[in-house]
Short mmCIF file of C-alpha atoms and ligand atoms in Angstrom, two decimals:
data_model
loop_
_atom_site.label_atom_id
_atom_site.label_comp_id
_atom_site.label_asym_id
_atom_site.label_seq_id
_atom_site.Cartn_x
_atom_site.Cartn_y
_atom_site.Cartn_z
CA MET W 59 39.21 9.13 81.83
CA ASN W 60 37.45 12.41 81.00
CA ASP W 61 37.81 14.41 84.18
CA GLY W 62 35.23 17.01 83.17
CA ASN W 63 32.57 14.31 82.95
CA ALA W 64 33.81 12.68 86.11
CA ALA W 65 33.48 15.99 88.02
CA GLU W 66 29.93 16.37 86.73
CA ARG W 67 29.07 12.80 87.76
CA VAL W 68 30.41 13.39 91.27
CA ILE W 69 28.46 16.66 91.57
CA GLN W 70 25.22 14.98 90.45
CA ASP W 71 25.77 12.02 92.76
CA LEU W 72 26.45 14.19 95.80
CA ARG W 73 23.60 16.55 95.00
CA ARG W 74 21.20 13.59 94.77
CA ALA W 75 22.48 12.13 98.04
CA ALA W 76 22.30 15.52 99.79
CA THR W 77 18.73 16.11 98.63
CA ALA W 78 17.61 12.70 99.87
CA ALA W 79 19.32 12.88 103.26
CA VAL W 80 18.56 14.96 106.32
CA VAL W 81 20.63 18.00 107.22
CA GLY W 82 23.86 17.05 108.97
CA SER W 83 24.06 13.51 107.52
CA ARG W 84 27.43 12.33 106.41
CA LEU W 85 27.92 11.94 102.65
CA PRO W 86 30.23 9.45 100.88
CA SER W 87 33.93 10.04 101.53
CA VAL W 88 36.39 11.33 98.93
CA ARG W 89 37.75 7.79 98.78
CA ASP W 90 34.32 6.30 98.03
CA LEU W 91 33.65 8.89 95.37
CA THR W 92 36.99 8.43 93.63
CA ALA W 93 36.32 4.69 93.50
CA ARG W 94 32.69 4.96 92.47
CA HIS W 95 33.25 7.48 89.65
CA HIS W 96 36.78 6.54 88.60
CA ALA W 97 37.73 10.15 89.27
CA SER W 98 40.97 11.47 90.73
CA PRO W 99 40.91 12.81 94.32
CA VAL W 100 41.64 16.28 92.87
CA THR W 101 38.51 16.10 90.71
CA VAL W 102 36.41 14.91 93.64
CA ALA W 103 37.75 17.70 95.87
CA ALA W 104 36.91 20.28 93.17
CA ALA W 105 33.38 18.87 92.88
CA ILE W 106 32.90 19.10 96.64
CA ARG W 107 34.18 22.70 96.65
CA ALA W 108 31.66 23.58 93.94
CA LEU W 109 28.83 22.18 96.07
CA VAL W 110 30.13 23.94 99.19
CA ARG W 111 30.00 27.22 97.26
CA GLU W 112 26.39 26.44 96.32
CA GLY W 113 25.59 25.76 99.98
CA VAL W 114 24.49 22.17 99.25
CA VAL W 115 27.16 20.44 101.33
CA GLU W 116 29.45 21.36 104.18
CA ALA W 117 33.08 20.14 104.26
CA ARG W 118 34.42 19.47 107.78
CA PRO W 119 38.20 19.16 107.58
CA GLY W 120 39.43 15.79 108.83
CA GLN W 121 35.86 14.50 109.24
CA GLY W 122 34.14 14.40 105.85
CA THR W 123 31.39 15.97 103.80
CA TYR W 124 27.95 16.59 105.29
CA VAL W 125 24.55 17.76 104.09
CA ALA W 126 24.44 21.51 104.68
CA ALA W 127 21.52 23.21 106.35
CA ARG W 128 19.01 24.31 103.70
CA PRO W 129 18.07 27.99 103.73
CA GLY W 130 14.44 27.15 104.55
CA ASP W 131 15.53 25.10 107.56
CA HIS W 132 16.83 28.17 109.32
CA ALA W 133 14.00 30.47 108.59
CA ASP W 134 10.91 28.29 108.87
CA PRO W 135 8.64 30.68 110.82
CA ALA W 136 6.82 27.74 112.41
CA ARG W 137 10.06 26.26 113.76
CA GLY W 138 11.98 29.46 114.49
CA ASP W 139 15.45 30.45 113.34
CA LEU W 140 17.85 27.96 114.91
CA SER W 141 20.98 29.17 113.11
CA TRP W 142 22.28 30.92 116.27
CA GLN W 143 22.86 27.45 117.76
CA THR W 144 25.58 26.72 115.22
CA VAL W 145 27.58 29.66 116.59
CA ALA W 146 26.74 28.98 120.23
CA LEU W 147 27.65 25.29 120.10
CA GLY W 148 30.88 25.45 118.08
CA ALA W 149 32.60 22.31 116.83
CA ARG W 150 30.94 18.93 117.31
CA ARG W 151 32.56 16.37 119.65
CA SER W 152 34.24 13.50 117.89
CA GLY W 153 33.25 9.88 118.48
CA GLU W 154 29.55 10.49 119.11
CA GLU W 155 28.60 9.68 115.53
CA GLU W 156 30.33 6.30 115.72
CA LEU W 157 28.47 5.54 118.94
CA GLN W 158 25.19 6.33 117.18
CA ALA W 159 26.22 4.07 114.26
CA LEU W 160 26.95 1.28 116.73
CA LEU W 161 23.33 1.37 117.92
CA ALA W 162 21.80 1.67 114.42
CA VAL W 163 19.04 -0.86 113.72
CA PRO W 164 19.94 -3.07 110.70
CA PRO W 165 17.60 -2.58 107.71
CA ALA W 166 15.01 -5.30 107.00
CA GLY W 167 16.48 -8.23 105.05
CA ALA W 168 20.06 -7.49 106.06
CA ILE W 169 22.02 -9.98 108.16
CA ALA W 170 23.44 -8.30 111.25
CA LEU W 171 27.04 -8.97 112.24
CA SER W 172 26.93 -5.81 114.29
CA GLY W 173 25.19 -4.33 117.29
CA GLY W 174 27.13 -5.18 120.42
CA TYR W 175 24.32 -6.94 122.33
CA LEU W 176 22.76 -10.39 122.31
CA ASP W 177 20.16 -10.83 119.62
CA PRO W 178 16.65 -11.11 121.12
CA GLU W 179 16.62 -14.91 120.68
CA LEU W 180 19.50 -15.18 123.15
CA GLN W 181 18.09 -12.83 125.77
CA PRO W 182 16.45 -14.42 128.87
CA SER W 183 13.16 -12.68 128.12
CA ALA W 184 10.89 -14.93 130.20
CA ALA W 185 13.17 -14.79 133.24
CA LEU W 186 13.48 -11.01 132.85
CA GLY W 187 9.72 -10.61 132.66
CA ALA W 188 9.20 -12.77 135.76
CA ALA W 189 11.92 -10.87 137.65
CA LEU W 190 10.39 -7.50 136.79
CA ALA W 191 6.92 -8.68 137.84
CA ARG W 192 8.27 -9.94 141.19
CA ALA W 193 10.14 -6.66 141.68
CA ALA W 194 7.04 -4.56 140.97
CA ARG W 195 5.02 -6.50 143.59
CA GLN W 196 7.49 -5.73 146.39
CA PRO W 197 6.15 -3.31 149.03
CA GLY W 198 7.62 0.14 148.51
CA ALA W 199 8.95 -0.84 145.07
CA TRP W 200 8.70 2.73 143.79
CA LEU W 201 10.05 4.50 146.84
CA ARG W 202 13.45 6.12 146.87
CA GLY W 203 16.07 3.62 148.01
CA PRO W 204 19.66 4.31 149.06
CA ALA W 205 21.37 6.64 146.56
CA GLU W 206 24.27 4.20 146.03
CA GLY W 207 21.86 1.41 145.14
CA ARG W 208 20.13 -1.52 146.86
CA ALA W 209 22.38 -3.14 149.43
CA GLU W 210 21.78 -6.72 148.26
CA LEU W 211 22.51 -5.85 144.64
CA ARG W 212 25.71 -4.07 145.65
CA ALA W 213 26.70 -7.12 147.69
CA TRP W 214 26.05 -9.37 144.67
CA PHE W 215 28.34 -7.24 142.47
CA ALA W 216 31.01 -7.10 145.22
CA ARG W 217 31.21 -10.84 145.93
CA ASP W 218 34.35 -12.60 144.63
CA LEU W 219 36.11 -9.24 144.23
CA GLY W 220 37.49 -8.74 147.71
CA LEU W 221 35.30 -5.61 147.79
CA ARG W 222 32.51 -4.79 150.24
CA ALA W 223 28.97 -3.84 149.27
CA ASP W 224 29.81 -0.35 150.57
CA ASP W 225 32.53 -0.03 147.91
CA MET W 226 29.99 -0.40 145.12
CA VAL W 227 27.66 2.11 143.51
CA ILE W 228 24.91 1.12 141.07
CA CYS W 229 24.55 2.99 137.79
CA PRO W 230 22.37 2.75 134.67
CA GLY W 231 24.62 0.67 132.38
CA GLY W 232 28.28 0.30 131.53
CA GLN W 233 28.50 3.44 129.40
CA ALA W 234 27.31 5.55 132.34
CA ALA W 235 29.84 3.76 134.55
CA ILE W 236 32.68 4.66 132.15
CA SER W 237 31.60 8.30 131.74
CA THR W 238 31.16 8.85 135.48
CA THR W 239 34.49 7.23 136.30
CA LEU W 240 36.42 9.30 133.79
CA ARG W 241 34.82 12.54 134.93
CA ALA W 242 35.18 11.74 138.63
CA LEU W 243 38.81 10.63 138.55
CA ALA W 244 40.29 13.01 135.96
CA ALA W 245 40.14 16.65 135.00
CA PRO W 246 40.03 18.06 131.44
CA GLY W 247 43.52 17.93 129.93
CA ASP W 248 44.56 14.81 131.89
CA THR W 249 45.83 11.77 130.01
CA LEU W 250 43.98 8.46 129.73
CA LEU W 251 45.91 5.40 128.56
CA VAL W 252 43.89 2.82 126.62
CA GLU W 253 44.63 -0.49 124.95
CA SER W 254 44.83 -0.18 121.19
CA PRO W 255 42.30 -0.89 119.79
CA THR W 256 39.59 -0.42 122.42
CA TYR W 257 35.85 0.15 122.94
CA LEU W 258 34.88 3.22 120.94
CA GLY W 259 32.34 4.29 123.57
CA ALA W 260 35.19 4.64 126.06
CA LEU W 261 37.14 6.75 123.55
CA ALA W 262 34.10 8.98 122.97
CA ALA W 263 33.47 9.37 126.72
CA ALA W 264 37.12 10.26 127.31
CA ARG W 265 37.07 12.92 124.61
CA ALA W 266 33.80 14.32 125.92
CA ALA W 267 35.47 14.61 129.35
CA GLY W 268 38.28 16.61 127.73
CA LEU W 269 40.91 13.89 128.29
CA VAL W 270 43.94 13.28 126.08
CA VAL W 271 43.76 9.65 124.96
CA VAL W 272 47.04 7.80 124.48
CA PRO W 273 46.90 4.30 122.96
CA VAL W 274 49.11 1.51 124.30
CA PRO W 275 49.86 -1.44 121.99
CA ALA W 276 48.07 -4.70 122.78
CA ASP W 277 48.31 -8.12 121.14
CA ALA W 278 46.59 -11.51 121.41
CA GLU W 279 47.65 -11.65 125.10
CA GLY W 280 46.22 -8.25 125.97
CA VAL W 281 48.04 -5.01 126.71
CA ARG W 282 51.85 -5.16 126.51
CA PRO W 283 53.25 -4.44 130.00
CA ASP W 284 56.55 -3.03 128.61
CA GLN W 285 54.65 -0.53 126.48
CA LEU W 286 52.33 0.29 129.37
CA ARG W 287 55.30 1.16 131.56
CA ALA W 288 56.78 3.27 128.77
CA ALA W 289 53.47 5.09 128.33
CA PHE W 290 53.18 5.84 132.07
CA THR W 291 56.74 7.19 132.07
CA ARG W 292 56.31 9.30 128.95
CA THR W 293 52.89 10.78 129.79
CA GLY W 294 52.71 10.79 133.59
CA ALA W 295 49.17 9.39 133.17
CA ARG W 296 47.19 8.48 136.29
CA LEU W 297 44.45 6.51 134.53
CA PHE W 298 44.46 3.38 132.36
CA TYR W 299 41.21 2.00 130.86
CA CYS W 300 41.48 -1.72 130.23
CA GLN W 301 39.32 -4.74 129.35
CA PRO W 302 41.30 -7.74 130.64
CA LEU W 303 38.62 -10.32 129.66
CA HIS W 304 37.47 -10.96 126.04
CA ALA W 305 38.15 -7.35 125.07
CA ASN W 306 35.83 -5.54 122.70
CA PRO W 307 36.72 -5.48 119.79
CA THR W 308 39.62 -7.98 119.65
CA GLY W 309 38.38 -10.75 121.97
CA ALA W 310 41.83 -10.87 123.64
CA THR W 311 42.16 -11.86 127.30
CA LEU W 312 45.08 -10.57 129.36
CA ALA W 313 47.49 -13.52 129.64
CA ALA W 314 48.07 -15.01 133.11
CA HIS W 315 51.79 -14.10 133.03
CA ARG W 316 50.99 -10.45 132.24
CA ARG W 317 48.46 -9.83 135.01
CA SER W 318 50.91 -9.09 137.82
CA GLU W 319 53.19 -7.11 135.48
CA VAL W 320 50.28 -4.87 134.50
CA LEU W 321 49.21 -4.38 138.13
CA ASP W 322 52.84 -3.63 139.11
CA ALA W 323 53.16 -1.03 136.35
CA VAL W 324 49.94 0.63 137.52
CA ARG W 325 51.04 0.56 141.16
CA GLU W 326 54.49 2.00 140.40
CA ALA W 327 52.92 4.80 138.37
CA GLY W 328 50.59 5.66 141.27
CA SER W 329 47.76 5.23 138.78
CA PHE W 330 44.23 3.84 138.61
CA LEU W 331 43.34 0.93 136.34
CA ILE W 332 39.71 1.10 135.20
CA GLU W 333 38.77 -2.55 134.68
CA ASP W 334 35.78 -2.80 132.32
CA ASP W 335 34.63 -6.36 133.02
CA TYR W 336 31.82 -6.18 130.45
CA ALA W 337 32.27 -9.83 129.33
CA ARG W 338 32.29 -11.55 132.77
CA ASP W 339 29.41 -13.86 131.77
CA LEU W 340 30.40 -14.33 128.15
CA THR W 341 33.15 -16.93 128.36
CA ILE W 342 32.76 -19.65 125.71
CA ASP W 343 35.74 -21.97 126.27
CA GLY W 344 37.40 -22.86 129.56
CA THR W 345 37.11 -20.85 132.75
CA ALA W 346 37.45 -17.07 132.95
CA PRO W 347 40.31 -15.79 135.15
CA PRO W 348 39.18 -13.73 138.15
CA PRO W 349 38.90 -9.97 137.72
CA LEU W 350 42.10 -7.98 138.25
CA ALA W 351 40.23 -6.20 141.06
CA ALA W 352 40.33 -9.44 143.07
CA GLY W 353 44.14 -9.24 143.30
CA ASP W 354 44.41 -5.53 144.01
CA ALA W 355 45.49 -4.92 147.61
CA ASP W 356 45.79 -1.12 147.60
CA GLY W 357 42.79 0.25 145.76
CA HIS W 358 44.35 0.85 142.33
CA VAL W 359 41.61 -0.96 140.40
CA VAL W 360 38.28 0.71 139.72
CA TYR W 361 35.97 -2.11 138.72
CA LEU W 362 33.05 -1.77 136.23
CA ARG W 363 30.53 -4.48 135.41
CA SER W 364 27.28 -4.18 133.45
CA LEU W 365 24.39 -6.64 133.09
CA THR W 366 23.34 -5.41 129.66
CA LYS W 367 25.67 -7.72 127.73
CA PRO W 368 24.81 -11.10 129.28
CA ALA W 369 21.09 -10.28 129.72
CA ALA W 370 19.52 -7.59 127.53
CA PRO W 371 20.32 -4.01 126.55
CA GLY W 372 17.21 -2.82 128.41
CA LEU W 373 18.45 -4.13 131.75
CA ARG W 374 20.43 -0.96 132.28
CA ILE W 375 22.07 -1.92 135.54
CA ALA W 376 25.81 -1.81 136.19
CA ALA W 377 28.10 -1.24 139.15
CA ILE W 378 31.31 0.64 139.86
CA GLY W 379 33.53 -0.73 142.64
CA ALA W 380 36.30 1.37 144.17
CA ARG W 381 37.88 1.83 147.58
CA GLY W 382 39.13 4.84 149.53
CA PRO W 383 38.71 8.46 148.44
CA ALA W 384 38.24 7.30 144.83
CA GLY W 385 35.15 5.32 145.89
CA ALA W 386 33.78 8.35 147.74
CA ARG W 387 34.34 10.56 144.69
CA LEU W 388 32.63 8.06 142.43
CA ARG W 389 29.58 7.82 144.68
CA ALA W 390 29.39 11.61 144.80
CA ALA W 391 29.72 11.84 141.02
CA ARG W 392 26.89 9.35 140.54
CA LEU W 393 24.61 11.56 142.64
CA LEU W 394 25.43 14.47 140.40
CA ASP W 395 24.64 12.50 137.24
CA ASP W 396 21.40 10.70 138.16
CA LEU W 397 20.73 10.97 141.91
CA PHE W 398 19.91 7.23 141.86
CA VAL W 399 18.85 4.39 139.57
CA SER W 400 15.27 3.13 139.22
CA GLY W 401 14.48 0.92 142.22
CA PRO W 402 12.25 -1.62 140.42
CA LEU W 403 14.92 -2.13 137.75
CA GLN W 404 17.58 -2.71 140.41
CA GLN W 405 15.30 -5.17 142.19
CA ALA W 406 14.53 -6.94 138.90
CA ALA W 407 18.25 -7.29 138.21
CA LEU W 408 18.76 -8.79 141.65
CA GLU W 409 15.81 -11.15 141.21
CA LEU W 410 17.22 -12.26 137.86
CA VAL W 411 20.84 -12.92 138.85
CA THR W 412 19.87 -14.75 142.04
CA SER W 413 17.24 -16.97 140.37
CA PRO W 414 17.96 -20.55 139.17
CA ALA W 415 17.03 -19.31 135.69
CA TRP W 416 20.22 -17.19 135.60
CA ASP W 417 22.59 -20.15 135.72
CA ARG W 418 20.51 -22.01 133.15
CA HIS W 419 20.63 -18.93 130.93
CA ARG W 420 24.41 -18.61 131.26
CA ARG W 421 24.93 -22.27 130.34
CA ALA W 422 22.64 -21.99 127.30
CA LEU W 423 24.31 -18.73 126.30
CA ARG W 424 27.73 -20.34 126.34
CA ARG W 425 26.53 -23.12 123.98
CA GLU W 426 24.80 -20.65 121.66
CA LEU W 427 27.71 -18.23 121.47
CA ARG W 428 30.06 -21.14 120.73
CA ALA W 429 27.80 -22.35 117.89
CA ARG W 430 27.63 -18.84 116.41
CA ARG W 431 31.34 -18.14 116.74
CA ASP W 432 32.26 -21.49 115.21
CA ALA W 433 29.76 -21.12 112.37
CA LEU W 434 31.21 -17.71 111.53
CA LEU W 435 34.79 -19.02 111.65
CA ALA W 436 33.88 -22.01 109.46
CA ALA W 437 32.15 -19.76 106.91
CA LEU W 438 35.18 -17.46 106.80
CA ARG W 439 37.48 -20.45 106.24
CA ARG W 440 35.22 -21.63 103.39
CA HIS W 441 34.72 -18.36 101.58
CA LEU W 442 36.87 -15.51 102.82
CA PRO W 443 39.95 -16.35 104.92
CA LEU W 444 40.20 -13.04 106.77
CA HIS W 445 40.68 -14.46 110.25
CA ASP W 446 44.26 -15.42 110.98
CA GLY W 447 44.52 -14.62 114.69
CA PRO W 448 43.73 -16.75 117.73
CA VAL W 449 40.11 -17.80 118.19
CA PRO W 450 38.48 -15.61 120.88
CA ASP W 451 37.45 -17.77 123.84
CA GLY W 452 34.58 -15.49 124.78
CA GLY W 453 32.82 -12.21 124.11
CA LEU W 454 30.50 -11.32 121.27
CA HIS W 455 32.84 -10.35 118.43
CA LEU W 456 35.43 -11.53 115.94
CA TRP W 457 38.07 -8.99 114.88
CA VAL W 458 39.42 -9.56 111.37
CA ARG W 459 42.12 -7.87 109.35
CA LEU W 460 41.52 -6.79 105.75
CA ASP W 461 43.98 -6.66 102.91
CA PRO W 462 46.12 -3.52 103.49
CA ASP W 463 44.93 -1.98 100.20
CA LEU W 464 41.30 -2.00 101.29
CA ASP W 465 39.45 0.77 103.09
CA ASP W 466 37.49 -0.61 106.07
CA THR W 467 34.81 2.09 105.90
CA ALA W 468 34.30 1.50 102.16
CA VAL W 469 34.08 -2.28 102.76
CA ALA W 470 31.51 -1.77 105.56
CA THR W 471 29.48 0.52 103.26
CA ALA W 472 29.69 -2.03 100.42
CA ALA W 473 28.74 -4.81 102.86
CA ALA W 474 25.58 -2.92 103.84
CA ALA W 475 24.74 -2.55 100.15
CA HIS W 476 25.19 -6.34 99.80
CA GLY W 477 22.89 -7.04 102.78
CA VAL W 478 25.27 -7.71 105.67
CA ILE W 479 25.97 -5.17 108.41
CA VAL W 480 29.50 -5.07 109.82
CA PHE W 481 31.41 -2.40 111.70
CA PRO W 482 34.61 -0.80 110.33
CA GLY W 483 37.73 -1.04 112.50
CA ARG W 484 38.95 2.55 112.34
CA PRO W 485 36.83 4.10 115.14
CA TRP W 486 38.22 1.58 117.64
CA PHE W 487 41.71 3.05 117.36
CA ALA W 488 42.65 6.19 119.30
CA ALA W 489 45.39 6.95 116.75
CA GLU W 490 46.20 5.82 113.20
CA PRO W 491 45.03 2.23 112.62
CA PRO W 492 47.97 -0.07 111.80
CA ALA W 493 45.80 -1.91 109.24
CA PRO W 494 42.18 -1.94 108.06
CA HIS W 495 39.94 -4.18 110.21
CA LEU W 496 36.31 -5.17 110.59
CA ARG W 497 34.43 -6.14 113.73
CA LEU W 498 32.04 -9.04 113.09
CA THR W 499 29.53 -9.63 115.92
CA TYR W 500 28.67 -13.34 115.90
CA ALA W 501 26.23 -12.87 118.80
CA ALA W 502 23.95 -10.88 116.51
CA SER W 503 22.75 -13.63 114.12
CA PRO W 504 21.96 -17.37 114.28
CA PRO W 505 24.53 -19.95 113.10
CA GLU W 506 22.49 -20.95 110.04
CA LEU W 507 22.84 -17.41 108.61
CA MET W 508 26.63 -17.21 108.96
CA ASP W 509 27.42 -18.86 105.62
CA GLU W 510 25.15 -16.49 103.70
CA ALA W 511 26.47 -13.51 105.71
CA VAL W 512 30.06 -14.32 104.80
CA GLN W 513 29.21 -14.91 101.13
CA ARG W 514 27.64 -11.44 101.05
CA LEU W 515 30.67 -10.00 102.79
CA LYS W 516 32.94 -11.70 100.27
CA ARG W 517 31.06 -10.05 97.38
CA ALA W 518 31.40 -6.68 99.15
CA VAL W 519 35.15 -7.15 99.68
CA GLU W 520 35.56 -8.11 96.02
CA ALA W 521 33.53 -5.09 94.89
CA SER W 522 35.69 -2.78 97.06
CA ALA W 523 38.89 -4.36 95.76
CA SER W 524 37.88 -4.03 92.13
CA SER W 525 36.80 -0.40 92.51
CA ARG W 526 40.21 0.37 94.03
CA ARG W 527 41.99 -1.43 91.19
CA ALA W 528 40.01 0.64 88.68
CA LEU W 529 41.53 3.87 90.04
C1 LIG E 78 33.48 -2.84 126.48
C2 LIG E 78 32.15 -2.20 126.70
N1 LIG E 78 31.94 -1.52 127.84
C3 LIG E 78 30.77 -0.91 128.08
C4 LIG E 78 29.75 -0.95 127.17
C5 LIG E 78 28.48 -0.23 127.49
O1 LIG E 78 27.42 -1.10 127.65
P1 LIG E 78 26.05 -0.72 128.39
O2 LIG E 78 26.04 0.75 128.65
O3 LIG E 78 24.96 -1.15 127.46
O4 LIG E 78 26.05 -1.50 129.67
C6 LIG E 78 29.92 -1.63 125.96
C7 LIG E 78 28.85 -1.65 124.96
O5 LIG E 78 29.06 -1.95 123.80
C8 LIG E 78 31.15 -2.28 125.73
O6 LIG E 78 31.36 -2.96 124.61
#
């Protein structure tokens, strides 16, 4: 390999990419560039340094290479000189970029195995439309209702939990529920325990709240109670964020024999368990166990449930349930964030979940999710046997492990180039990932596309493997 030529190739490639992209976009990683140009990491690093000196790219240690601000961007008289903001704002918060990537719209022609919500075909659009129309016709629909939310909706969220309507507060979606809870119950510098891996939006919210995130090992039966106890003892944490049902991204459900052990560990630590019950209506096989909140006598569980996942992302209605001073703090924190949530949207949510159409939708959803999950599993068995764990019995995603020599981010990039959108595993881990993974969202595409999706993914995995072998 002629390293001089390789350096020049890397410089040209990055310069082209930087010119085409907007300021602040992330450029290919050192790993991608070494693979793509058969160059050593030292050569790639030297090429990046040369472009940093020219002001074309910006290297952010530990994060990657980004398109640098162009001189004209700062000094465009029509737009003002915004360069002072760079100094005023300081370092960017980590995790926000991954959250943006999670919501990215797949390009035309690509098959989506990503996204995190039901694809439009699975959303109860007609029932939602009818519910919103009924809500809008109600007298006083647009008036200000109670700040904590409409009483009947709070009662609906509270039923089966052993909570009262007064323990609930309505908020605009699950992400808002997580952010508010973390900010209301912890102060910057406090520790948050999380299952590993876990929802990257919870990790981002925790970091934005200034919390120290400590991962606790989990397996196919959910979080490991022995490790949870050890983590409480070592850190003195007072908060544990947990998804006991069909966890995102792994699909794991907390095993029946672990439930009381987990609650005991939380109780003994004098801690709160934040139960994110995002998948309550997404069980595919069997019957979902009740929420942990239903067996919590002394107010340790703070319960979160959102309607965006089983209905549609635009139905931004969720609830937080908590008792005692924690409940009072959460209701006060919600006021600070939003005052209150749109009345017509709350009423539409109530109309939807109490209509006969809701049960019909949930039954149809169960059948559809099963067909999609099984089609994806069958296609993987046929073409690319990545899935070796237990089959998730609910949720929207399949979590698969890659060959240890592969880079999950490079595979996801190659997959996009081959026309299938998947999400790399790395951002779901609060610490070093034990192995490269991908999250494949079966809810995002119809069963008849799964075979083609997996064949495209297979070509991407092979391309990534051969570029690594060429190094
Ligand atoms: C586990 C989990 N909790 C909460 C959310 C937030 O959902 P939303 O704010 O759309 O209700 C998500 C979205 O992906 C999620 O996966």
